[in-house]
């Protein structure tokens, strides 16, 4: 870590968000195990191997329109229709001089035919088809291999399969695919104040909301996710649960207990039974964020405050999980917008304030603050559709200033 990339706010310099992300990539090794699964189950999974085409697409010259097909070398304005080529039931004969066939979209052209004229352009008189004099030959035909040739790459290794990819692979006859195995993730909440839904709230207790946010954030076909429930503020119990989980999972995520209060044991347990890579970053919300390993298992100790959970997940954990699961990490798109509310900010940490981005009639992006930015204010995060990214050294934003926004 270079000194310039640290932000001095307290006695010790805090790690910048960028350095924290880099440290995670340096420490993580993507999964390597593969499994072969039916194509139908492969949506959103990461391909383990590049897939090549074993057939041409299209595999036969076929019609792009409903109309009449003929050989351009024997074209004249009056042709006799001698049969029909249907999609799936081709006309098997060969066309002689002066002949054409009725043809439908997707139907294979007769052997020597190379042109299709749309049915709207012709006049039909029994078996006699009258074509306009100015038609263009060799049109409305889909040629062999114009989409994909035998041996072409269909999808590259490490691609996350989209709906279109499934269609492409199916079109090429691919029935099963080799994908990287699922990343096994378990998540826990920590805290004596937490009560599960369905139980009455007694004084001082709160409902455990973080496990619900994490449940939503971890929806990804590449992950096999287990809800590990609540761990009380008890160091021995925390150590027991985390050591066991580290044997069974690739990744542990906890929320709460990551700062420096008397009941915050996460960092202590991580350093006792594993290794702490870092445990504080210059980010708001989300300063207490522990990253490390217990045995071979990666560990993310997120803060307890609910908005800090979703923000640190979006900024730090999400891309790390994609990377671990073998996928390609894409930097989220950033755009600039005119800020329509003043924003308070003190120098020190990079802030991810919650905003509402809109596009005005002239196309300009404008962003509003959602209001109260406390890391416990879930309602203001819930109405947001973006983060307003404020650099560590920013000391506030005036109405009309241009800001960076992350969707
Ligand atoms: P901690 O980091 O454990 O000190 O927690 C910081 C704040 O987040 C406290 O106000 C906790 O009550 C709250 N908090 C911790 N865990 C959860 C949770 N699972 N659901 C909702 N709030 C929580
Ligand atoms: Mg706590």
CSV table of C-alpha atoms and ligand atoms in Angstrom, one decimal:
chain,number,residue,atom,x,y,z
A,1,UNK,CA,0.0,0.0,0.0
A,2,UNK,CA,1.5,3.4,-0.9
A,3,UNK,CA,1.2,6.3,1.4
A,4,UNK,CA,-0.5,8.5,-1.2
A,5,UNK,CA,-3.3,6.0,-1.5
A,6,UNK,CA,-4.1,6.1,2.2
A,7,UNK,CA,-6.4,8.7,3.7
A,8,UNK,CA,-5.3,10.2,7.0
A,9,UNK,CA,-8.3,10.7,9.2
A,10,UNK,CA,-7.4,9.3,12.5
A,11,UNK,CA,-4.2,8.2,14.2
A,12,UNK,CA,-3.7,5.5,11.6
A,13,UNK,CA,-4.2,5.9,7.9
A,14,UNK,CA,-7.2,4.0,6.5
A,15,UNK,CA,-7.0,1.8,3.4
A,16,UNK,CA,-8.6,3.5,0.4
A,17,UNK,CA,-11.5,1.6,-1.3
A,18,UNK,CA,-9.3,1.1,-4.4
A,19,UNK,CA,-6.5,-0.5,-2.3
A,20,UNK,CA,-9.0,-2.6,-0.5
A,21,UNK,CA,-10.4,-4.0,-3.8
A,22,UNK,CA,-6.9,-4.6,-5.1
A,23,UNK,CA,-5.8,-6.4,-1.9
A,24,UNK,CA,-8.9,-8.7,-2.2
A,25,UNK,CA,-8.0,-9.6,-5.9
A,26,UNK,CA,-4.4,-10.2,-4.8
A,27,UNK,CA,-5.5,-12.5,-2.0
A,28,UNK,CA,-8.3,-14.4,-3.9
A,29,UNK,CA,-7.9,-17.4,-6.2
A,30,UNK,CA,-10.9,-18.1,-8.5
A,31,UNK,CA,-12.5,-21.5,-8.2
A,32,UNK,CA,-11.3,-24.1,-10.6
A,33,UNK,CA,-13.6,-27.1,-10.2
A,34,UNK,CA,-16.0,-27.8,-13.1
A,35,UNK,CA,-19.3,-29.6,-13.5
A,36,UNK,CA,-21.3,-30.6,-16.6
A,37,UNK,CA,-24.9,-29.5,-16.5
A,38,UNK,CA,-27.8,-29.4,-19.0
A,39,UNK,CA,-28.0,-26.2,-21.1
A,40,UNK,CA,-31.4,-25.4,-19.5
A,41,UNK,CA,-29.7,-25.1,-16.0
A,42,UNK,CA,-26.8,-23.0,-17.2
A,43,UNK,CA,-28.4,-19.5,-17.2
A,44,UNK,CA,-26.1,-17.1,-15.3
A,45,UNK,CA,-23.4,-19.7,-14.8
A,46,UNK,CA,-19.7,-19.2,-15.7
A,47,UNK,CA,-18.4,-21.3,-18.6
A,48,UNK,CA,-15.4,-23.4,-17.7
A,49,UNK,CA,-14.4,-24.0,-21.4
A,50,UNK,CA,-14.7,-22.2,-24.7
A,51,UNK,CA,-17.4,-23.7,-26.8
A,52,UNK,CA,-16.8,-24.1,-30.6
A,53,UNK,CA,-19.5,-24.6,-33.2
A,54,UNK,CA,-19.8,-28.1,-34.7
A,55,UNK,CA,-22.3,-27.1,-37.3
A,56,UNK,CA,-22.8,-24.1,-39.6
A,57,UNK,CA,-25.6,-21.6,-38.8
A,58,UNK,CA,-27.7,-21.6,-40.9
A,59,UNK,CA,-26.9,-25.1,-41.9
A,60,UNK,CA,-28.8,-24.8,-45.2
A,61,UNK,CA,-29.6,-21.8,-47.5
A,62,UNK,CA,-33.1,-20.8,-46.6
A,63,UNK,CA,-35.8,-18.1,-47.1
A,64,UNK,CA,-35.9,-14.9,-45.1
A,65,UNK,CA,-39.4,-14.1,-46.3
A,66,UNK,CA,-42.6,-15.7,-47.4
A,67,UNK,CA,-42.7,-15.6,-51.2
A,68,UNK,CA,-41.4,-17.4,-54.3
A,69,UNK,CA,-38.0,-18.9,-54.9
A,70,UNK,CA,-36.2,-19.4,-58.2
A,71,UNK,CA,-32.7,-19.6,-59.7
A,72,UNK,CA,-31.6,-16.2,-60.8
A,73,UNK,CA,-29.9,-17.5,-64.0
A,74,UNK,CA,-33.3,-18.7,-65.3
A,75,UNK,CA,-35.4,-15.8,-64.2
A,76,UNK,CA,-38.0,-14.2,-66.3
A,77,UNK,CA,-41.1,-12.2,-65.3
A,78,UNK,CA,-43.4,-15.2,-65.7
A,79,UNK,CA,-42.6,-18.3,-63.8
A,80,UNK,CA,-44.6,-21.5,-63.2
A,81,UNK,CA,-45.0,-22.6,-59.6
A,82,UNK,CA,-44.1,-26.3,-59.4
A,83,UNK,CA,-44.3,-27.0,-55.6
A,84,UNK,CA,-44.0,-25.6,-52.1
A,85,UNK,CA,-41.0,-25.5,-49.7
A,86,UNK,CA,-42.2,-25.4,-46.1
A,87,UNK,CA,-40.2,-24.7,-43.0
A,88,UNK,CA,-39.1,-28.2,-42.0
A,89,UNK,CA,-40.4,-29.8,-45.3
A,90,UNK,CA,-38.2,-28.7,-48.1
A,91,UNK,CA,-39.1,-29.0,-51.9
A,92,UNK,CA,-36.8,-31.8,-52.9
A,93,UNK,CA,-36.9,-31.4,-56.7
A,94,UNK,CA,-34.6,-29.2,-58.9
A,95,UNK,CA,-36.0,-26.2,-60.7
A,96,UNK,CA,-36.0,-26.2,-64.5
A,97,UNK,CA,-36.0,-23.1,-66.7
A,98,UNK,CA,-39.1,-21.0,-66.1
A,99,UNK,CA,-40.0,-22.6,-62.8
A,100,UNK,CA,-40.3,-21.4,-59.2
A,101,UNK,CA,-41.6,-22.7,-55.9
A,102,UNK,CA,-43.9,-21.2,-53.2
A,103,UNK,CA,-41.7,-20.8,-50.1
A,104,UNK,CA,-42.1,-19.8,-46.5
A,105,UNK,CA,-39.7,-18.1,-44.0
A,106,UNK,CA,-37.1,-20.6,-42.8
A,107,UNK,CA,-37.8,-23.1,-45.6
A,108,UNK,CA,-34.8,-24.5,-47.4
A,109,UNK,CA,-34.4,-23.3,-51.0
A,110,UNK,CA,-34.4,-25.9,-53.8
A,111,UNK,CA,-30.9,-27.0,-54.8
A,112,UNK,CA,-30.2,-24.5,-57.6
A,113,UNK,CA,-32.4,-21.6,-56.3
A,114,UNK,CA,-30.7,-18.5,-55.0
A,115,UNK,CA,-33.4,-15.8,-54.9
A,116,UNK,CA,-36.7,-15.1,-53.0
A,117,UNK,CA,-39.2,-12.5,-53.9
A,118,UNK,CA,-41.7,-11.4,-51.3
A,119,UNK,CA,-45.3,-12.6,-52.0
A,120,UNK,CA,-46.6,-9.0,-51.8
A,121,UNK,CA,-44.6,-8.1,-55.0
A,122,UNK,CA,-46.1,-10.8,-57.3
A,123,UNK,CA,-49.4,-11.4,-59.1
A,124,UNK,CA,-50.7,-15.0,-58.9
A,125,UNK,CA,-52.8,-16.4,-61.7
A,126,UNK,CA,-53.3,-20.1,-61.0
A,127,UNK,CA,-49.8,-21.7,-61.4
A,128,UNK,CA,-48.5,-18.6,-63.2
A,129,UNK,CA,-46.6,-16.1,-61.1
A,130,UNK,CA,-46.0,-12.7,-62.6
A,131,UNK,CA,-42.9,-10.8,-61.1
A,132,UNK,CA,-42.2,-7.1,-61.5
A,133,UNK,CA,-39.5,-6.3,-64.0
A,134,UNK,CA,-37.3,-4.4,-61.5
A,135,UNK,CA,-36.9,-7.0,-58.8
A,136,UNK,CA,-33.5,-7.5,-57.3
A,137,UNK,CA,-32.1,-11.0,-57.7
A,138,UNK,CA,-30.3,-13.0,-54.9
A,139,UNK,CA,-32.2,-11.3,-52.1
A,140,UNK,CA,-34.2,-12.5,-49.1
A,141,UNK,CA,-31.9,-15.5,-48.7
A,142,UNK,CA,-30.0,-16.6,-45.6
A,143,UNK,CA,-26.7,-18.2,-46.6
A,144,UNK,CA,-25.0,-21.2,-45.0
A,145,UNK,CA,-22.8,-20.1,-42.2
A,146,UNK,CA,-23.6,-16.4,-42.4
A,147,UNK,CA,-24.2,-16.4,-38.6
A,148,UNK,CA,-21.6,-19.0,-37.4
A,149,UNK,CA,-19.2,-21.3,-39.2
A,150,UNK,CA,-18.1,-24.8,-38.1
A,151,UNK,CA,-15.1,-24.2,-35.7
A,152,UNK,CA,-16.1,-20.6,-34.8
A,153,UNK,CA,-16.1,-19.6,-31.1
A,154,UNK,CA,-19.7,-19.7,-29.8
A,155,UNK,CA,-18.9,-18.6,-26.2
A,156,UNK,CA,-15.6,-18.0,-24.5
A,157,UNK,CA,-14.4,-19.6,-21.3
A,158,UNK,CA,-15.3,-17.5,-18.2
A,159,UNK,CA,-18.3,-16.0,-19.9
A,160,UNK,CA,-21.4,-15.7,-17.7
A,161,UNK,CA,-24.1,-17.2,-19.8
A,162,UNK,CA,-27.0,-14.9,-20.8
A,163,UNK,CA,-30.4,-15.8,-22.2
A,164,UNK,CA,-29.1,-15.0,-25.7
A,165,UNK,CA,-26.1,-17.3,-25.1
A,166,UNK,CA,-28.4,-20.1,-24.2
A,167,UNK,CA,-30.3,-19.5,-27.5
A,168,UNK,CA,-27.0,-19.5,-29.5
A,169,UNK,CA,-25.8,-22.7,-27.9
A,170,UNK,CA,-29.1,-24.4,-28.4
A,171,UNK,CA,-29.2,-23.3,-32.1
A,172,UNK,CA,-25.8,-24.9,-32.5
A,173,UNK,CA,-27.0,-28.2,-30.9
A,174,UNK,CA,-25.1,-27.9,-27.6
A,175,UNK,CA,-27.0,-30.0,-25.0
A,176,UNK,CA,-24.7,-29.8,-22.0
A,177,UNK,CA,-22.1,-27.3,-20.9
A,178,UNK,CA,-19.1,-27.4,-18.6
A,179,UNK,CA,-19.4,-24.7,-16.0
A,180,UNK,CA,-17.4,-23.6,-13.0
A,181,UNK,CA,-18.8,-25.2,-9.8
A,182,UNK,CA,-20.9,-23.0,-7.5
A,183,UNK,CA,-19.3,-20.8,-4.9
A,184,UNK,CA,-20.5,-22.1,-1.5
A,185,UNK,CA,-21.4,-19.1,0.7
A,186,UNK,CA,-22.7,-18.9,4.2
A,187,UNK,CA,-23.9,-15.7,5.9
A,188,UNK,CA,-24.5,-14.9,9.6
A,189,UNK,CA,-25.8,-12.0,11.6
A,190,UNK,CA,-24.2,-11.3,14.9
A,191,UNK,CA,-25.7,-9.5,17.9
A,192,UNK,CA,-27.6,-10.1,21.1
A,193,UNK,CA,-30.2,-7.5,20.1
A,194,UNK,CA,-31.4,-9.4,17.0
A,195,UNK,CA,-34.8,-11.1,16.9
A,196,UNK,CA,-36.1,-13.2,14.0
A,197,UNK,CA,-39.2,-12.3,12.1
A,198,UNK,CA,-42.4,-13.7,13.7
A,199,UNK,CA,-41.2,-13.2,17.2
A,200,UNK,CA,-42.4,-10.2,19.3
A,201,UNK,CA,-40.0,-7.4,19.9
A,202,UNK,CA,-39.1,-6.8,23.5
A,203,UNK,CA,-37.4,-3.6,24.7
A,204,UNK,CA,-34.0,-3.0,23.1
A,205,UNK,CA,-34.4,-5.8,20.6
A,206,UNK,CA,-34.6,-5.2,16.8
A,207,UNK,CA,-35.5,-7.5,13.9
A,208,UNK,CA,-32.6,-9.0,12.0
A,209,UNK,CA,-32.9,-7.2,8.7
A,210,UNK,CA,-29.3,-7.8,7.4
A,211,UNK,CA,-29.9,-11.5,6.6
A,212,UNK,CA,-32.8,-10.5,4.4
A,213,UNK,CA,-30.7,-7.9,2.5
A,214,UNK,CA,-27.9,-10.4,2.1
A,215,UNK,CA,-30.4,-13.1,0.9
A,216,UNK,CA,-31.4,-10.6,-1.9
A,217,UNK,CA,-27.9,-9.5,-2.7
A,218,UNK,CA,-26.6,-13.1,-3.0
A,219,UNK,CA,-29.2,-14.2,-5.6
A,220,UNK,CA,-26.9,-15.5,-8.3
A,221,UNK,CA,-26.9,-18.9,-10.1
A,222,UNK,CA,-23.2,-19.1,-9.5
A,223,UNK,CA,-23.7,-19.2,-5.7
A,224,UNK,CA,-24.9,-21.9,-3.4
A,225,UNK,CA,-26.0,-19.9,-0.4
A,226,UNK,CA,-26.8,-20.9,3.1
A,227,UNK,CA,-28.4,-18.7,5.7
A,228,UNK,CA,-26.4,-19.4,8.9
A,229,UNK,CA,-28.7,-17.6,11.3
A,230,UNK,CA,-27.7,-15.3,14.2
A,231,UNK,CA,-24.6,-15.7,16.3
A,232,UNK,CA,-24.8,-14.1,19.8
A,233,UNK,CA,-22.2,-11.6,21.0
A,234,UNK,CA,-20.1,-14.3,22.5
A,235,UNK,CA,-16.5,-14.7,21.5
A,236,UNK,CA,-16.3,-18.5,22.1
A,237,UNK,CA,-19.5,-19.2,20.2
A,238,UNK,CA,-18.5,-16.9,17.3
A,239,UNK,CA,-15.1,-18.7,17.1
A,240,UNK,CA,-16.8,-22.2,17.2
A,241,UNK,CA,-19.3,-21.3,14.5
A,242,UNK,CA,-16.9,-19.6,12.2
A,243,UNK,CA,-14.2,-22.3,12.4
A,244,UNK,CA,-16.8,-25.0,11.6
A,245,UNK,CA,-18.2,-22.9,8.7
A,246,UNK,CA,-14.7,-22.4,7.3
A,247,UNK,CA,-14.5,-26.1,6.8
A,248,UNK,CA,-17.7,-26.4,4.8
A,249,UNK,CA,-17.8,-23.2,2.7
A,250,UNK,CA,-15.7,-21.2,0.3
A,251,UNK,CA,-16.9,-17.9,1.7
A,252,UNK,CA,-18.2,-16.6,5.0
A,253,UNK,CA,-20.0,-13.3,5.3
A,254,UNK,CA,-20.9,-11.9,8.7
A,255,UNK,CA,-22.6,-8.6,9.6
A,256,UNK,CA,-22.1,-6.7,12.8
A,257,UNK,CA,-19.6,-6.9,15.5
A,258,UNK,CA,-16.8,-5.7,13.2
A,259,UNK,CA,-16.0,-2.4,14.9
A,260,UNK,CA,-14.2,-1.7,18.2
A,261,UNK,CA,-16.9,-1.9,20.8
A,262,UNK,CA,-16.7,-4.2,23.8
A,263,UNK,CA,-19.1,-6.7,22.2
A,264,UNK,CA,-17.4,-6.6,18.8
A,265,UNK,CA,-15.5,-9.9,18.4
A,266,UNK,CA,-15.3,-10.4,14.7
A,267,UNK,CA,-11.8,-9.0,14.1
A,268,UNK,CA,-10.4,-10.7,17.3
A,269,UNK,CA,-11.8,-14.1,16.2
A,270,UNK,CA,-10.6,-13.7,12.7
A,271,UNK,CA,-7.0,-13.0,13.9
A,272,UNK,CA,-7.2,-15.8,16.5
A,273,UNK,CA,-8.4,-18.6,14.1
A,274,UNK,CA,-7.4,-17.1,10.7
A,275,UNK,CA,-5.7,-14.1,9.2
A,276,UNK,CA,-6.8,-10.5,9.0
A,277,UNK,CA,-5.9,-8.9,5.7
A,278,UNK,CA,-7.6,-5.6,6.6
A,279,UNK,CA,-10.4,-4.5,8.9
A,280,UNK,CA,-11.0,-0.8,8.2
A,281,UNK,CA,-11.4,1.1,5.1
A,282,UNK,CA,-11.8,4.8,4.2
A,283,UNK,CA,-15.4,4.4,3.0
A,284,UNK,CA,-18.7,5.8,4.3
A,285,UNK,CA,-20.9,4.1,5.1
A,286,UNK,CA,-18.8,1.1,6.0
A,287,UNK,CA,-15.6,1.9,7.8
A,288,UNK,CA,-15.4,-1.3,9.8
A,289,UNK,CA,-15.0,-4.0,7.1
A,290,UNK,CA,-12.8,-7.0,7.8
A,291,UNK,CA,-11.4,-9.2,5.1
A,292,UNK,CA,-9.3,-12.2,5.6
A,293,UNK,CA,-9.2,-16.0,5.6
A,294,UNK,CA,-9.9,-18.8,8.0
A,295,UNK,CA,-8.1,-21.8,6.6
A,296,UNK,CA,-9.0,-21.9,2.9
A,297,UNK,CA,-12.2,-20.0,3.4
A,298,UNK,CA,-12.5,-16.3,2.5
A,299,UNK,CA,-14.0,-14.1,5.2
A,300,UNK,CA,-15.9,-10.8,4.8
A,301,UNK,CA,-16.9,-9.2,8.1
A,302,UNK,CA,-19.4,-6.4,7.1
A,303,UNK,CA,-20.5,-3.7,9.4
A,304,UNK,CA,-23.8,-4.1,11.3
A,305,UNK,CA,-25.6,-1.0,10.2
A,306,UNK,CA,-28.1,-2.1,7.5
A,307,UNK,CA,-27.2,0.6,4.8
A,308,UNK,CA,-23.5,-0.1,5.4
A,309,UNK,CA,-24.2,-3.8,4.7
A,310,UNK,CA,-25.7,-3.2,1.3
A,311,UNK,CA,-23.2,-0.5,0.4
A,312,UNK,CA,-20.1,-2.4,1.3
A,313,UNK,CA,-21.6,-5.5,-0.4
A,314,UNK,CA,-22.1,-3.4,-3.6
A,315,UNK,CA,-18.7,-1.7,-3.5
A,316,UNK,CA,-16.4,-4.4,-2.1
A,317,UNK,CA,-17.9,-7.9,-1.8
A,318,UNK,CA,-20.0,-8.2,-5.0
A,319,UNK,CA,-17.1,-8.0,-7.4
A,320,UNK,CA,-14.9,-10.2,-5.1
A,321,UNK,CA,-17.5,-13.0,-5.3
A,322,UNK,CA,-17.8,-12.7,-9.1
A,323,UNK,CA,-14.1,-13.0,-9.3
A,324,UNK,CA,-14.0,-16.0,-6.9
A,325,UNK,CA,-16.8,-17.7,-8.9
A,326,UNK,CA,-14.6,-17.5,-12.0
A,327,UNK,CA,-16.5,-14.7,-13.7
A,328,UNK,CA,-15.2,-11.6,-15.4
A,329,UNK,CA,-15.4,-8.6,-13.2
A,330,UNK,CA,-16.8,-5.5,-14.8
A,331,UNK,CA,-16.3,-2.1,-13.3
A,332,UNK,CA,-19.7,-0.6,-12.7
A,333,UNK,CA,-20.6,2.2,-15.1
A,334,UNK,CA,-20.1,5.7,-13.7
A,335,UNK,CA,-21.8,8.8,-15.2
A,336,UNK,CA,-21.9,12.4,-14.3
A,337,UNK,CA,-25.0,14.3,-13.2
A,338,UNK,CA,-25.9,17.7,-12.0
A,339,UNK,CA,-26.7,17.6,-8.3
A,340,UNK,CA,-30.0,19.3,-7.4
A,341,UNK,CA,-29.6,19.2,-3.7
A,342,UNK,CA,-26.7,20.4,-1.5
A,343,UNK,CA,-24.7,17.5,0.0
A,344,UNK,CA,-22.9,17.6,3.4
A,345,UNK,CA,-19.5,15.8,3.5
A,346,UNK,CA,-16.5,16.0,5.7
A,347,UNK,CA,-13.0,15.3,4.4
A,348,UNK,CA,-11.5,11.8,5.0
A,349,UNK,CA,-13.5,8.9,3.6
A,350,UNK,CA,-14.9,8.2,0.2
A,351,UNK,CA,-18.7,8.4,0.5
A,352,UNK,CA,-21.4,6.6,-1.3
A,353,UNK,CA,-24.4,8.8,-0.7
A,354,UNK,CA,-27.8,7.4,-1.8
A,355,UNK,CA,-29.4,9.4,-4.6
A,356,UNK,CA,-32.2,9.4,-7.1
A,357,UNK,CA,-31.0,9.8,-10.7
A,358,UNK,CA,-33.3,11.2,-13.4
A,359,UNK,CA,-32.9,12.3,-17.0
A,360,UNK,CA,-34.4,15.7,-17.9
A,361,UNK,CA,-36.3,16.3,-21.1
A,362,UNK,CA,-33.1,17.7,-22.8
A,363,UNK,CA,-31.2,14.5,-21.8
A,364,UNK,CA,-29.2,15.9,-18.9
A,365,UNK,CA,-28.7,13.6,-15.9
A,366,UNK,CA,-29.8,15.1,-12.6
A,367,UNK,CA,-29.4,13.6,-9.2
A,368,UNK,CA,-31.2,14.3,-5.9
A,369,UNK,CA,-30.2,13.2,-2.5
A,370,UNK,CA,-32.6,10.7,-0.9
A,371,UNK,CA,-32.4,12.8,2.3
A,372,UNK,CA,-31.1,11.4,5.6
A,373,UNK,CA,-27.8,9.6,4.9
A,374,UNK,CA,-27.4,7.8,8.3
A,375,UNK,CA,-26.1,4.2,7.8
A,376,UNK,CA,-29.2,2.9,9.8
A,377,UNK,CA,-31.7,4.8,7.5
A,378,UNK,CA,-33.0,1.9,5.3
A,379,UNK,CA,-36.0,3.9,4.1
A,380,UNK,CA,-33.8,6.5,2.3
A,381,UNK,CA,-31.7,3.8,0.8
A,382,UNK,CA,-34.8,2.0,-0.4
A,383,UNK,CA,-36.0,4.9,-2.6
A,384,UNK,CA,-32.6,5.4,-4.1
A,385,UNK,CA,-31.6,4.2,-7.6
A,386,UNK,CA,-27.9,5.2,-7.5
A,387,UNK,CA,-24.9,6.1,-5.3
A,388,UNK,CA,-23.5,9.6,-5.5
A,389,UNK,CA,-19.7,9.0,-5.2
A,390,UNK,CA,-17.9,11.7,-3.3
A,391,UNK,CA,-14.1,11.5,-3.2
A,392,UNK,CA,-12.3,11.3,0.1
A,393,UNK,CA,-11.1,14.9,-0.1
A,394,UNK,CA,-14.5,16.4,-1.1
A,395,UNK,CA,-15.9,18.7,1.5
A,396,UNK,CA,-19.5,19.1,0.3
A,397,UNK,CA,-21.5,19.7,-2.9
A,398,UNK,CA,-23.5,22.8,-3.9
A,399,UNK,CA,-26.7,22.8,-6.0
A,400,UNK,CA,-25.6,22.7,-9.7
A,401,UNK,CA,-22.3,21.0,-9.1
A,402,UNK,CA,-21.4,18.0,-11.3
A,403,UNK,CA,-21.1,14.8,-9.3
A,404,UNK,CA,-20.2,11.2,-10.2
A,405,UNK,CA,-23.0,8.7,-10.0
A,406,UNK,CA,-22.9,4.8,-9.9
A,407,UNK,CA,-26.0,3.0,-10.9
B,1,LIG,P1,-22.4,-3.5,15.4
B,1,LIG,O1,-21.5,-3.3,14.3
B,1,LIG,O2,-22.6,-4.9,15.7
B,1,LIG,O3,-22.1,-2.6,16.5
B,1,LIG,O4,-23.8,-3.0,14.8
B,1,LIG,C1,-24.0,-1.7,14.4
B,1,LIG,C2,-25.5,-1.3,14.3
B,1,LIG,O5,-26.1,-2.2,13.4
B,1,LIG,C3,-26.2,-1.5,15.6
B,1,LIG,O6,-27.2,-0.5,15.8
B,1,LIG,C4,-26.9,-2.9,15.5
B,1,LIG,O7,-28.0,-3.0,16.2
B,1,LIG,C5,-27.2,-2.9,14.0
B,1,LIG,N1,-27.3,-4.2,13.5
B,1,LIG,C6,-26.3,-5.2,13.6
B,1,LIG,N2,-26.7,-6.3,13.0
B,1,LIG,C7,-28.0,-6.1,12.5
B,1,LIG,C8,-28.9,-6.9,11.8
B,1,LIG,N3,-28.6,-8.1,11.4
B,1,LIG,N4,-30.0,-6.3,11.4
B,1,LIG,C9,-30.3,-5.0,11.7
B,1,LIG,N5,-29.5,-4.2,12.4
B,1,LIG,C10,-28.3,-4.7,12.8
B,2,LIG,MG1,-23.3,-5.9,17.4
